[in-house]
Every structure is written in structure tokens, then in C-alpha cells.
PDB file of C-alpha atoms in Angstrom:
ATOM      1  CA  LEU A   1      -8.725  20.184 -28.424  1.00 91.00           C
ATOM      2  CA  ALA A   2      -9.591  22.056 -25.243  1.00 93.00           C
ATOM      3  CA  ASP A   3     -12.307  19.536 -24.389  1.00 95.00           C
ATOM      4  CA  LEU A   4      -9.924  16.614 -24.890  1.00 94.00           C
ATOM      5  CA  ILE A   5      -7.297  18.272 -22.712  1.00 94.00           C
ATOM      6  CA  HIS A   6      -9.803  18.924 -19.919  1.00 96.00           C
ATOM      7  CA  ARG A   7     -11.058  15.345 -20.071  1.00 94.00           C
ATOM      8  CA  PHE A   8      -7.496  14.012 -19.902  1.00 94.00           C
ATOM      9  CA  ALA A   9      -6.657  16.325 -16.997  1.00 94.00           C
ATOM     10  CA  ALA A  10      -9.622  14.875 -15.091  1.00 93.00           C
ATOM     11  CA  LEU A  11      -8.011  11.436 -15.437  1.00 92.00           C
ATOM     12  CA  LEU A  12      -4.859  12.570 -13.633  1.00 91.00           C
ATOM     13  CA  ASP A  13      -6.548  12.223 -10.254  1.00 89.00           C
ATOM     14  CA  PRO A  14      -6.084   8.487  -9.500  1.00 88.00           C
ATOM     15  CA  ALA A  15      -9.368   6.540  -9.348  1.00 89.00           C
ATOM     16  CA  ASP A  16     -10.447   2.958 -10.012  1.00 90.00           C
ATOM     17  CA  GLY A  17     -12.372   3.599 -13.241  1.00 91.00           C
ATOM     18  CA  ASN A  18      -9.691   5.676 -14.945  1.00 92.00           C
ATOM     19  CA  ALA A  19      -8.323   2.781 -17.020  1.00 92.00           C
ATOM     20  CA  ALA A  20     -11.615   2.390 -18.888  1.00 93.00           C
ATOM     21  CA  LEU A  21     -12.017   6.156 -19.198  1.00 95.00           C
ATOM     22  CA  LEU A  22      -8.510   6.372 -20.654  1.00 95.00           C
ATOM     23  CA  SER A  23      -9.404   3.835 -23.349  1.00 94.00           C
ATOM     24  CA  THR A  24     -12.454   5.865 -24.392  1.00 95.00           C
ATOM     25  CA  TRP A  25     -10.396   9.069 -24.261  1.00 96.00           C
ATOM     26  CA  ILE A  26      -7.743   7.566 -26.561  1.00 95.00           C
ATOM     27  CA  THR A  27     -10.420   6.432 -28.993  1.00 95.00           C
ATOM     28  CA  SER A  28     -12.062   9.862 -29.089  1.00 95.00           C
ATOM     29  CA  ALA A  29      -8.688  11.617 -29.401  1.00 95.00           C
ATOM     30  CA  GLN A  30      -7.696   9.440 -32.350  1.00 94.00           C
ATOM     31  CA  ALA A  31     -11.011  10.250 -34.059  1.00 95.00           C
ATOM     32  CA  GLU A  32     -10.050  13.939 -34.209  1.00 93.00           C
ATOM     33  CA  ASP A  33      -7.841  15.461 -36.931  1.00 92.00           C
ATOM     34  CA  LEU A  34      -4.994  16.485 -34.603  1.00 92.00           C
ATOM     35  CA  PRO A  35      -1.645  14.865 -35.609  1.00 91.00           C
ATOM     36  CA  HIS A  36       0.239  15.919 -32.464  1.00 92.00           C
ATOM     37  CA  LEU A  37      -2.471  14.427 -30.291  1.00 93.00           C
ATOM     38  CA  HIS A  38      -2.260  11.207 -32.315  1.00 93.00           C
ATOM     39  CA  ALA A  39       1.455  11.004 -31.524  1.00 94.00           C
ATOM     40  CA  PHE A  40       0.647  11.469 -27.823  1.00 94.00           C
ATOM     41  CA  THR A  41      -1.978   8.717 -27.865  1.00 94.00           C
ATOM     42  CA  ARG A  42       0.429   6.341 -29.634  1.00 95.00           C
ATOM     43  CA  GLY A  43       2.909   6.976 -26.840  1.00 94.00           C
ATOM     44  CA  LEU A  44       0.245   6.223 -24.251  1.00 94.00           C
ATOM     45  CA  GLU A  45      -0.660   2.990 -26.001  1.00 94.00           C
ATOM     46  CA  LYS A  46       2.970   1.838 -26.168  1.00 95.00           C
ATOM     47  CA  ASP A  47       3.174   1.792 -22.366  1.00 94.00           C
ATOM     48  CA  LEU A  48      -0.484   1.354 -21.499  1.00 93.00           C
ATOM     49  CA  ALA A  49       0.144  -0.811 -18.426  1.00 92.00           C
ATOM     50  CA  ALA A  50       2.279   1.874 -16.770  1.00 91.00           C
ATOM     51  CA  VAL A  51      -0.172   4.628 -17.709  1.00 92.00           C
ATOM     52  CA  ASP A  52      -3.096   2.611 -16.306  1.00 92.00           C
ATOM     53  CA  ALA A  53      -1.175   2.073 -13.066  1.00 90.00           C
ATOM     54  CA  ALA A  54      -0.375   5.776 -12.793  1.00 89.00           C
ATOM     55  CA  LEU A  55      -4.002   6.768 -13.354  1.00 91.00           C
ATOM     56  CA  THR A  56      -5.569   4.188 -11.027  1.00 91.00           C
ATOM     57  CA  LEU A  57      -3.143   3.618  -8.127  1.00 90.00           C
ATOM     58  CA  PRO A  58      -2.601   6.213  -5.388  1.00 87.00           C
ATOM     59  CA  HIS A  59       1.103   5.317  -5.010  1.00 84.00           C
ATOM     60  CA  HIS A  60       3.860   7.419  -6.557  1.00 80.00           C
ATOM     61  CA  ASN A  61       7.540   8.180  -6.095  1.00 82.00           C
ATOM     62  CA  GLY A  62       7.339  11.955  -6.418  1.00 82.00           C
ATOM     63  CA  SER A  63       9.208  12.693  -3.196  1.00 84.00           C
ATOM     64  CA  THR A  64      12.070  10.392  -4.194  1.00 88.00           C
ATOM     65  CA  GLU A  65      12.312  12.057  -7.599  1.00 89.00           C
ATOM     66  CA  GLY A  66      12.316  15.451  -5.893  1.00 90.00           C
ATOM     67  CA  VAL A  67      15.279  14.510  -3.696  1.00 89.00           C
ATOM     68  CA  ASN A  68      17.147  13.133  -6.723  1.00 91.00           C
ATOM     69  CA  ASN A  69      16.482  16.316  -8.688  1.00 93.00           C
ATOM     70  CA  LYS A  70      17.670  18.532  -5.825  1.00 91.00           C
ATOM     71  CA  THR A  71      20.835  16.471  -5.356  1.00 90.00           C
ATOM     72  CA  LYS A  72      21.681  16.672  -9.059  1.00 93.00           C
ATOM     73  CA  LEU A  73      21.060  20.419  -9.053  1.00 91.00           C
ATOM     74  CA  ILE A  74      23.486  20.959  -6.155  1.00 89.00           C
ATOM     75  CA  LYS A  75      26.029  18.690  -7.846  1.00 89.00           C
ATOM     76  CA  ARG A  76      25.811  20.681 -11.097  1.00 90.00           C
ATOM     77  CA  GLN A  77      26.168  23.980  -9.234  1.00 87.00           C
ATOM     78  CA  MET A  78      29.298  22.794  -7.438  1.00 85.00           C
ATOM     79  CA  TYR A  79      30.988  21.054 -10.380  1.00 85.00           C
ATOM     80  CA  GLY A  80      34.735  21.764 -10.316  1.00 83.00           C
ATOM     81  CA  ARG A  81      34.534  24.159  -7.366  1.00 80.00           C
ATOM     82  CA  ALA A  82      34.705  22.079  -4.232  1.00 77.00           C
ATOM     83  CA  SER A  83      35.429  18.668  -2.835  1.00 86.00           C
ATOM     84  CA  PHE A  84      33.116  15.832  -1.898  1.00 86.00           C
ATOM     85  CA  PRO A  85      32.889  16.778   1.833  1.00 88.00           C
ATOM     86  CA  LEU A  86      31.439  20.189   0.943  1.00 88.00           C
ATOM     87  CA  LEU A  87      29.010  18.612  -1.518  1.00 86.00           C
ATOM     88  CA  ARG A  88      27.920  16.160   1.185  1.00 87.00           C
ATOM     89  CA  HIS A  89      27.501  19.023   3.661  1.00 89.00           C
ATOM     90  CA  ARG A  90      25.317  21.020   1.251  1.00 87.00           C
ATOM     91  CA  ILE A  91      23.133  18.009   0.474  1.00 86.00           C
ATOM     92  CA  LEU A  92      22.612  17.108   4.132  1.00 88.00           C
ATOM     93  CA  LEU A  93      21.876  20.685   5.230  1.00 87.00           C
ATOM     94  CA  GLY A  94      19.926  21.734   2.132  1.00 75.00           C
TER      95      GLY A  94
END
């Protein structure tokens, strides 16, 4: 299990050959007797095109997701306590 995890972690750094390496990793992971890992590999196979893109392309939307997460956090903290102008002020200054 540890070897499979380390090999998968190496794929998380985007590179051109990662799509082929992912296919061999899935095959070797399914050959093991680890049911939870089988469920993970089935999930990868269901959306293989998106997983291949994530592992091969250098583009991502992490900064956008970070801003969305921060905005939702501030909104949850202020729920029922203040008006929209204060929420806007906290988002713009935070």
C-alpha cells in the first residue's frame, strides 16, 4: 500500500507522461487485494479524462478556489449578524 501511495504521489506533479503512468498505476493497484484502493481506482476511471488533464497540464484554478473558500468562510461567520455592506467591506479588506 505504501509503495502504491508513493507512486501515485509522484504522479501529482504535472508532466507529459503521467497519463500512461496513471494507467499502469491503476492496473497495478487493481491487482492488489485492497478493496478501498479498488474503489478509488474505479473513481479515477469514471472521470479519466479530467484526471489525465490534471496530471499532465500545468494549469489549475487553485487561486480561484481559494478566494471562493475564503469568501464563503467570511459569509458563514457573519450569518445573521450584519448587513451586506459590512460583508462586502470584510471581503474587500480581508
